[in-house]
Amino acid sequence: MAIERTFSIIKPDATARNLTGAINALIEQAGLRTEVDQTGNVIGTLLGASFGATAGANPGGTSLTPASRDTVMLSAHLDTVFPAGTDVKVQHDGDRWIAPGISDNSTGLAALIALARAFHAAQIKPQLNVLFVANVGEEGEGNLRGMRALIDAYGARLKAVIVLDGSSTDHVTTKALASRRMEAVITGPGGHSWSDFGMPNPINALVRGSVRFIATKVPAAPRTTYNLGQIEGGTSINSIPHEARLKVDIRSESESELTRLESALRDCISAGVRDEMEAARDRSKGKLEFKVELLGSRPGGELRPDSPLLAALRAADDYVGNQSRPERSSTDANIPLAQGIDAISIGAGGNGGGAHSLQEWYDPAGREIGLQRAFLTLVAMSGIAPTK
Ligand SMILES: [Zn+2]
C-alpha cells in the first residue's frame, strides 16, 4: 500500500529537519519543481495554463511574481509537537496504526503527495497555478510562521488555500479560532532550602498566581478556554529556585474574551508575586521580578458563506457521498482567513485520534473518500486547461 511506504519515509520530527529533504524528493518525484523558502517551507509549483499570460510573469522559474488571484495553494504542515528523538516507529493494533504524529500530520503530508502524484499521473494541466506546500511552524510555538511567510510571499495572488490537517472527512474548518500563547517568568535570588528558608520563592509565587488565574470564569458562549500547558523551574529539591516559568494557551471565539483573559493572567501573576513577597519572612536578600509575555497570537477570521471555495467543497462532498459540518478551530487557515483570502482546513481521510499524545492512532479505512474530496475541491478551484 502506497501510504504505508510514504509513512515509512515521513517520520515526524519536531525540528522538521529530517522531513524537509524527504518531502522535497517526494514532491519532485511527482514531476514538480521544488524550492525550500527561507522559513523552511517546501514548495512544489505546478504552473497553470494561464501562467505567462500576465505581464511580469516568470515562466522560467518556480518563483511566481505578483498578478491577480491566479494561484491555488494546497498545504500540509510538516512539524509535530513531539521533541526530536521521539520513537515514531509505527505499531499495529488491529486496523489501527499507532505512532506520534501519524494523524497530525503524516496523513496530511501523505495526501499532499498523493494529490501531486495524481496530477502528474493523469497529466492534468490546471488553468491556475497550483502550489503544493509542506509548511513549517503550525504546532507548538511555531505561531504559524510557515503560513505567515507563504501568505507574505503569495497572498496577493492566492485565489484559495486548502489546508490538509489530520484525518477524517466529517468537518470543514471555515472559521478561524483566535488564540494567544503566553509565558510568565518569575525570577528571584534563590538560595538554600534550610538556611535561606523564608526568602521569596519564584515557584511559590507562580503557584499562587496560577491558583488565582484558574479561578477566572470563562463563558460557555462565546466559547473560551485556557490551558496551563507547561510549568518548569528550579534546579534541585533542596534549593530555593531562582526561576519559574509557565506557558498558557488561551482560545476564544471572541477577541475581547482573549484580551480579558490575557490581562487576567497578567494581573494574577502580578498578584501571586505580591502575595509571595508579602508572605516572605526574609526580604533582605532580594525580591522577585516577573514578566508575562505574548509568545504568539493567532488571528481570527471567517470564510464568506458564498465563497466559491466552500461551494467547491460542498460539490465534492456531494459527489463522493460525504457529509461534513462547518466548524471553527485554530489551523494554518487562520492566516489567510484573517487577511480575507478564501481558505479551509480539512482532514485527509481515514480516521484518527489521540492527537498530540504518544498513543496517537490512524485507521486508513475510507481514506480514498478524503483524497477524492480534497482532489475534487482543488481541481474545482484550479480549473483544468482544455486539451489541445
Ligand atoms: Zn496538525
Short mmCIF file of C-alpha atoms and ligand atoms in Angstrom, two decimals:
data_model
loop_
_atom_site.label_atom_id
_atom_site.label_comp_id
_atom_site.label_asym_id
_atom_site.label_seq_id
_atom_site.Cartn_x
_atom_site.Cartn_y
_atom_site.Cartn_z
CA MET A 1 0.00 0.00 0.00
CA ALA A 2 1.49 3.30 -1.12
CA ILE A 3 0.56 5.19 2.03
CA GLU A 4 2.48 2.72 4.16
CA ARG A 5 5.61 3.46 2.13
CA THR A 6 5.00 7.18 2.42
CA PHE A 7 4.63 6.88 6.19
CA SER A 8 7.86 4.95 6.42
CA ILE A 9 9.63 7.89 4.77
CA ILE A 10 7.67 10.64 6.51
CA LYS A 11 8.95 10.39 10.05
CA PRO A 12 7.52 13.03 12.36
CA ASP A 13 10.14 15.22 13.95
CA ALA A 14 9.57 18.47 15.78
CA THR A 15 12.61 20.03 14.17
CA ALA A 16 11.23 19.13 10.74
CA ARG A 17 14.82 18.94 9.55
CA ASN A 18 14.66 15.24 8.70
CA LEU A 19 11.47 15.75 6.80
CA THR A 20 12.33 18.63 4.53
CA GLY A 21 14.62 16.62 2.25
CA ALA A 22 12.32 13.60 2.13
CA ILE A 23 9.22 15.65 1.30
CA ASN A 24 11.14 17.69 -1.23
CA ALA A 25 12.19 14.48 -3.01
CA LEU A 26 8.65 13.07 -2.98
CA ILE A 27 7.16 16.25 -4.44
CA GLU A 28 9.91 16.32 -7.06
CA GLN A 29 9.13 12.71 -7.99
CA ALA A 30 5.60 13.90 -8.71
CA GLY A 31 7.08 15.96 -11.54
CA LEU A 32 7.15 19.34 -9.80
CA ARG A 33 9.91 21.88 -9.47
CA THR A 34 10.52 22.48 -5.80
CA GLU A 35 12.17 25.05 -3.62
CA VAL A 36 12.66 25.46 0.13
CA ASP A 37 11.98 29.02 1.24
CA GLN A 38 13.89 30.84 3.98
CA THR A 39 11.34 29.79 6.62
CA GLY A 40 11.78 26.11 5.73
CA ASN A 41 8.59 25.58 3.75
CA VAL A 42 8.88 23.08 0.88
CA ILE A 43 7.07 24.50 -2.14
CA GLY A 44 6.29 22.50 -5.27
CA THR A 45 4.92 24.58 -8.14
CA LEU A 46 2.68 23.32 -10.92
CA LEU A 47 2.31 26.13 -13.42
CA GLY A 48 -1.17 26.72 -14.75
CA ALA A 49 -2.09 27.06 -18.42
CA SER A 50 -2.88 30.74 -17.92
CA PHE A 51 0.55 31.38 -16.46
CA GLY A 52 2.64 33.72 -18.58
CA ALA A 53 -0.43 35.45 -19.94
CA THR A 54 0.09 38.13 -17.32
CA ALA A 55 2.76 40.77 -17.72
CA GLY A 56 5.66 40.25 -15.35
CA ALA A 57 5.27 36.50 -15.26
CA ASN A 58 8.35 34.39 -14.94
CA PRO A 59 7.74 31.12 -16.77
CA GLY A 60 11.37 30.06 -16.38
CA GLY A 61 11.32 29.68 -12.64
CA THR A 62 9.13 28.44 -9.85
CA SER A 63 9.04 31.83 -8.16
CA LEU A 64 5.79 33.49 -9.01
CA THR A 65 5.65 37.22 -9.43
CA PRO A 66 2.66 39.35 -8.46
CA ALA A 67 -0.51 39.00 -10.53
CA SER A 68 -4.12 38.75 -9.53
CA ARG A 69 -5.62 35.61 -7.97
CA ASP A 70 -4.08 33.12 -10.37
CA THR A 71 -2.82 30.61 -7.82
CA VAL A 72 -4.34 27.96 -5.55
CA MET A 73 -2.36 26.61 -2.62
CA LEU A 74 -2.67 23.14 -1.09
CA SER A 75 -0.74 22.80 2.14
CA ALA A 76 0.03 20.33 4.92
CA HIS A 77 2.16 21.18 7.92
CA LEU A 78 5.25 19.04 8.41
CA ASP A 79 6.08 19.86 12.02
CA THR A 80 4.82 17.93 15.05
CA VAL A 81 4.52 18.63 18.77
CA PHE A 82 6.98 15.88 19.64
CA PRO A 83 10.59 16.52 20.58
CA ALA A 84 13.37 15.26 18.32
CA GLY A 85 14.27 11.69 19.20
CA THR A 86 10.69 10.60 19.93
CA ASP A 87 10.20 6.97 18.89
CA VAL A 88 7.93 7.18 15.85
CA LYS A 89 8.02 3.54 14.78
CA VAL A 90 4.50 2.57 13.70
CA GLN A 91 2.87 -0.10 15.88
CA HIS A 92 -0.10 -2.01 14.51
CA ASP A 93 -3.10 -2.76 16.70
CA GLY A 94 -5.83 -4.39 14.59
CA ASP A 95 -6.81 -1.81 11.98
CA ARG A 96 -5.11 0.98 13.88
CA TRP A 97 -1.65 2.29 13.24
CA ILE A 98 -0.14 3.89 16.31
CA ALA A 99 2.67 6.45 16.22
CA PRO A 100 3.18 10.03 17.42
CA GLY A 101 2.24 12.40 14.61
CA ILE A 102 0.69 9.73 12.40
CA SER A 103 -2.62 11.56 12.02
CA ASP A 104 -1.38 15.06 12.77
CA ASN A 105 0.05 15.44 10.26
CA SER A 106 1.58 12.46 8.42
CA THR A 107 -1.84 11.79 6.86
CA GLY A 108 -1.98 15.36 5.58
CA LEU A 109 1.52 15.10 4.11
CA ALA A 110 0.79 11.73 2.51
CA ALA A 111 -2.36 13.24 0.93
CA LEU A 112 -0.45 16.28 -0.29
CA ILE A 113 1.99 13.99 -2.11
CA ALA A 114 -0.79 11.69 -3.33
CA LEU A 115 -2.58 14.65 -4.93
CA ALA A 116 0.60 15.92 -6.56
CA ARG A 117 1.12 12.39 -7.94
CA ALA A 118 -2.47 12.27 -9.17
CA PHE A 119 -1.98 15.47 -11.22
CA HIS A 120 1.25 14.03 -12.61
CA ALA A 121 -0.09 10.52 -13.36
CA ALA A 122 -3.24 11.83 -15.06
CA GLN A 123 -1.21 14.58 -16.81
CA ILE A 124 -3.64 17.23 -15.63
CA LYS A 125 -2.68 20.75 -16.63
CA PRO A 126 -4.50 23.16 -14.29
CA GLN A 127 -5.77 26.50 -15.51
CA LEU A 128 -4.35 28.33 -12.48
CA ASN A 129 -1.01 27.68 -10.79
CA VAL A 130 -1.14 25.11 -8.01
CA LEU A 131 1.32 25.25 -5.12
CA PHE A 132 1.85 22.01 -3.20
CA VAL A 133 3.33 23.11 0.08
CA ALA A 134 4.66 21.23 3.11
CA ASN A 135 4.95 24.03 5.63
CA VAL A 136 6.61 24.54 8.99
CA GLY A 137 5.53 26.33 12.15
CA GLU A 138 1.98 25.10 12.72
CA GLU A 139 2.38 23.31 16.05
CA GLY A 140 3.51 24.41 19.47
CA GLU A 141 5.08 27.82 19.46
CA GLY A 142 5.50 27.95 15.70
CA ASN A 143 2.95 30.79 15.67
CA LEU A 144 2.01 29.78 12.10
CA ARG A 145 5.26 31.29 10.87
CA GLY A 146 5.37 28.95 7.87
CA MET A 147 1.92 30.00 6.66
CA ARG A 148 2.63 33.65 7.52
CA ALA A 149 5.68 33.56 5.23
CA LEU A 150 3.67 31.91 2.45
CA ILE A 151 0.90 34.50 2.67
CA ASP A 152 3.51 37.28 2.70
CA ALA A 153 5.03 35.82 -0.47
CA TYR A 154 1.91 34.78 -2.39
CA GLY A 155 -1.04 36.45 -0.66
CA ALA A 156 -1.98 38.86 -3.42
CA ARG A 157 -2.25 36.10 -5.99
CA LEU A 158 -3.98 33.41 -3.96
CA LYS A 159 -7.48 32.54 -5.07
CA ALA A 160 -7.82 29.88 -2.38
CA VAL A 161 -5.89 27.99 0.27
CA ILE A 162 -6.77 24.40 1.11
CA VAL A 163 -5.10 23.11 4.27
CA LEU A 164 -4.81 19.36 4.87
CA ASP A 165 -4.55 18.73 8.59
CA GLY A 166 -5.25 15.45 10.35
CA SER A 167 -7.60 12.70 9.28
CA SER A 168 -11.38 12.27 8.88
CA THR A 169 -13.83 13.81 6.42
CA ASP A 170 -16.54 14.84 8.86
CA HIS A 171 -15.70 18.53 9.05
CA VAL A 172 -14.58 21.57 7.14
CA THR A 173 -12.91 24.33 9.12
CA THR A 174 -14.30 27.60 7.77
CA LYS A 175 -13.82 29.75 10.86
CA ALA A 176 -10.50 30.58 12.43
CA LEU A 177 -10.30 30.27 16.19
CA ALA A 178 -8.26 33.11 17.61
CA SER A 179 -5.72 32.25 20.28
CA ARG A 180 -2.93 33.72 22.34
CA ARG A 181 0.02 31.97 23.87
CA MET A 182 1.56 33.49 26.94
CA GLU A 183 4.59 32.84 29.08
CA ALA A 184 5.07 34.02 32.65
CA VAL A 185 8.60 34.07 34.07
CA ILE A 186 9.32 34.81 37.72
CA THR A 187 12.88 35.18 38.97
CA GLY A 188 14.40 35.68 42.41
CA PRO A 189 17.68 35.43 44.31
CA GLY A 190 17.44 31.68 45.02
CA GLY A 191 19.07 30.01 47.99
CA HIS A 192 19.30 27.01 50.29
CA SER A 193 16.11 25.26 51.33
CA TRP A 194 17.11 25.16 55.00
CA SER A 195 19.45 28.06 55.68
CA ASP A 196 17.62 30.55 53.44
CA PHE A 197 14.10 29.49 54.32
CA GLY A 198 11.74 32.43 54.27
CA MET A 199 13.19 34.05 51.15
CA PRO A 200 10.68 34.73 48.38
CA ASN A 201 10.35 31.66 46.18
CA PRO A 202 9.52 32.06 42.43
CA ILE A 203 7.76 28.68 42.29
CA ASN A 204 5.58 29.64 45.27
CA ALA A 205 4.74 32.91 43.54
CA LEU A 206 3.93 31.13 40.29
CA VAL A 207 1.69 28.65 42.10
CA ARG A 208 -0.07 31.48 43.96
CA GLY A 209 -0.63 33.35 40.69
CA SER A 210 -1.74 30.18 38.86
CA VAL A 211 -4.30 29.33 41.52
CA ARG A 212 -5.75 32.81 41.13
CA PHE A 213 -5.81 32.52 37.34
CA ILE A 214 -7.58 29.15 37.17
CA ALA A 215 -10.37 30.62 39.30
CA THR A 216 -11.10 33.04 36.41
CA LYS A 217 -14.57 32.42 34.98
CA VAL A 218 -14.86 31.92 31.23
CA PRO A 219 -18.12 32.00 29.28
CA ALA A 220 -19.56 28.90 27.57
CA ALA A 221 -20.61 31.24 24.74
CA PRO A 222 -18.64 32.71 23.13
CA ARG A 223 -16.68 29.55 23.83
CA THR A 224 -13.46 30.43 25.61
CA THR A 225 -10.78 28.14 27.02
CA TYR A 226 -7.41 28.29 28.69
CA ASN A 227 -4.75 25.71 29.43
CA LEU A 228 -1.79 25.80 31.74
CA GLY A 229 0.29 23.63 29.48
CA GLN A 230 3.86 23.75 30.71
CA ILE A 231 5.42 24.63 34.02
CA GLU A 232 9.07 24.43 34.88
CA GLY A 233 11.70 25.88 37.16
CA GLY A 234 14.14 25.12 39.92
CA THR A 235 17.39 23.20 39.93
CA SER A 236 17.09 20.77 42.85
CA ILE A 237 14.72 19.70 45.60
CA ASN A 238 16.73 21.42 48.33
CA SER A 239 17.31 24.75 46.58
CA ILE A 240 15.06 27.77 46.62
CA PRO A 241 14.69 28.22 42.86
CA HIS A 242 15.83 31.36 41.12
CA GLU A 243 13.38 30.93 38.28
CA ALA A 244 9.91 29.56 37.49
CA ARG A 245 8.13 29.54 34.12
CA LEU A 246 4.59 28.89 32.99
CA LYS A 247 3.12 28.64 29.50
CA VAL A 248 -0.57 29.25 28.95
CA ASP A 249 -2.70 28.78 25.84
CA ILE A 250 -5.85 30.93 25.61
CA ARG A 251 -8.52 30.45 22.93
CA SER A 252 -11.80 32.12 22.24
CA GLU A 253 -14.47 32.75 19.64
CA SER A 254 -14.25 36.36 20.77
CA GLU A 255 -11.27 38.70 20.56
CA SER A 256 -12.49 40.66 23.57
CA GLU A 257 -12.56 37.50 25.72
CA LEU A 258 -8.97 36.83 24.64
CA THR A 259 -7.97 40.28 25.71
CA ARG A 260 -9.80 39.91 29.00
CA LEU A 261 -8.07 36.57 29.77
CA GLU A 262 -4.70 37.91 28.74
CA SER A 263 -4.98 40.76 31.21
CA ALA A 264 -6.37 38.39 33.87
CA LEU A 265 -3.23 36.29 33.52
CA ARG A 266 -1.00 39.36 33.83
CA ASP A 267 -2.94 40.54 36.92
CA CYS A 268 -2.90 37.10 38.57
CA ILE A 269 0.84 36.57 38.11
CA SER A 270 1.48 40.05 39.43
CA ALA A 271 -0.75 39.32 42.43
CA GLY A 272 0.97 35.97 43.00
CA VAL A 273 4.33 37.72 43.15
CA ARG A 274 2.92 40.32 45.54
CA ASP A 275 1.40 37.60 47.77
CA GLU A 276 4.69 35.74 47.91
CA MET A 277 6.66 38.88 48.70
CA GLU A 278 4.23 39.73 51.50
CA ALA A 279 4.47 36.20 52.89
CA ALA A 280 8.26 36.08 52.73
CA ARG A 281 9.96 36.29 56.14
CA ASP A 282 13.29 37.40 54.73
CA ARG A 283 13.21 40.08 52.06
CA SER A 284 16.76 41.26 52.70
CA LYS A 285 18.39 39.06 50.06
CA GLY A 286 16.42 40.39 47.13
CA LYS A 287 12.99 40.41 45.67
CA LEU A 288 11.10 38.67 42.91
CA GLU A 289 10.93 40.02 39.38
CA PHE A 290 8.44 38.86 36.81
CA LYS A 291 7.35 39.32 33.24
CA VAL A 292 4.38 38.00 31.27
CA GLU A 293 4.98 37.83 27.53
CA LEU A 294 2.96 37.05 24.46
CA LEU A 295 4.65 34.10 22.71
CA GLY A 296 2.24 34.09 19.84
CA SER A 297 -1.11 35.23 18.66
CA ARG A 298 -3.32 33.63 16.03
CA PRO A 299 -5.82 35.96 14.44
CA GLY A 300 -9.46 35.01 13.89
CA GLY A 301 -11.47 35.18 10.67
CA GLU A 302 -14.28 33.51 8.74
CA LEU A 303 -14.87 32.23 5.24
CA ARG A 304 -17.74 34.01 3.47
CA PRO A 305 -20.78 31.69 3.22
CA ASP A 306 -21.00 32.45 -0.53
CA SER A 307 -17.32 31.64 -1.13
CA PRO A 308 -16.59 29.62 -4.32
CA LEU A 309 -14.19 27.54 -2.23
CA LEU A 310 -16.97 26.43 0.11
CA ALA A 311 -19.22 25.73 -2.89
CA ALA A 312 -16.44 23.58 -4.40
CA LEU A 313 -16.02 21.63 -1.16
CA ARG A 314 -19.78 21.10 -0.90
CA ALA A 315 -19.93 19.88 -4.51
CA ALA A 316 -17.04 17.49 -3.82
CA ASP A 317 -18.80 16.21 -0.70
CA ASP A 318 -21.97 15.59 -2.72
CA TYR A 319 -20.05 13.80 -5.44
CA VAL A 320 -18.28 11.39 -3.07
CA GLY A 321 -21.35 10.99 -0.84
CA ASN A 322 -19.76 12.63 2.17
CA GLN A 323 -21.39 14.80 4.81
CA SER A 324 -19.39 17.39 6.67
CA ARG A 325 -20.15 20.10 9.18
CA PRO A 326 -18.53 23.51 9.21
CA GLU A 327 -16.50 24.18 12.33
CA ARG A 328 -14.20 26.66 13.96
CA SER A 329 -10.68 25.79 15.00
CA SER A 330 -7.14 27.02 15.09
CA THR A 331 -5.21 25.95 11.99
CA ASP A 332 -2.91 27.27 9.30
CA ALA A 333 -6.08 28.60 7.62
CA ASN A 334 -6.23 31.32 10.32
CA ILE A 335 -3.64 33.39 8.49
CA PRO A 336 -5.27 33.60 5.04
CA LEU A 337 -8.76 33.88 6.59
CA ALA A 338 -7.65 36.79 8.75
CA GLN A 339 -6.46 38.53 5.58
CA GLY A 340 -9.64 37.93 3.63
CA ILE A 341 -8.20 35.14 1.47
CA ASP A 342 -10.56 32.19 0.98
CA ALA A 343 -9.27 29.23 2.98
CA ILE A 344 -10.43 25.99 4.54
CA SER A 345 -8.80 23.27 6.57
CA ILE A 346 -9.94 19.69 6.03
CA GLY A 347 -8.87 16.23 7.14
CA ALA A 348 -7.12 13.96 4.68
CA GLY A 349 -9.41 10.96 5.16
CA GLY A 350 -9.42 7.82 7.26
CA ASN A 351 -9.86 8.17 10.98
CA GLY A 352 -7.60 9.11 13.81
CA GLY A 353 -7.41 10.11 17.42
CA GLY A 354 -5.13 10.82 20.34
CA ALA A 355 -3.55 13.75 18.55
CA HIS A 356 -0.51 15.19 20.35
CA SER A 357 -0.16 12.04 22.51
CA LEU A 358 2.26 9.13 22.18
CA GLN A 359 -0.79 6.91 21.59
CA GLU A 360 -1.85 8.87 18.50
CA TRP A 361 -3.53 6.48 16.05
CA TYR A 362 -4.69 6.31 12.47
CA ASP A 363 -7.07 3.96 10.69
CA PRO A 364 -6.82 4.32 6.90
CA ALA A 365 -10.27 2.80 6.20
CA GLY A 366 -12.17 5.17 3.92
CA ARG A 367 -9.09 7.25 3.21
CA GLU A 368 -9.90 7.37 -0.51
CA ILE A 369 -13.01 9.46 0.26
CA GLY A 370 -10.79 12.09 1.86
CA LEU A 371 -8.37 12.04 -1.06
CA GLN A 372 -11.13 12.32 -3.67
CA ARG A 373 -12.79 15.12 -1.75
CA ALA A 374 -9.57 17.12 -1.46
CA PHE A 375 -8.62 16.43 -5.08
CA LEU A 376 -12.02 17.50 -6.47
CA THR A 377 -12.05 20.66 -4.37
CA LEU A 378 -8.55 21.53 -5.54
CA VAL A 379 -9.33 20.86 -9.20
CA ALA A 380 -12.57 22.84 -8.97
CA MET A 381 -10.58 25.84 -7.75
CA SER A 382 -7.61 25.50 -10.11
CA GLY A 383 -9.64 24.55 -13.17
CA ILE A 384 -8.33 22.21 -15.88
CA ALA A 385 -6.87 23.54 -19.07
CA PRO A 386 -8.66 22.31 -22.23
CA THR A 387 -6.62 19.64 -24.03
CA LYS A 388 -5.40 20.59 -27.47
ZN ZN B 1 -2.00 19.49 12.67
#
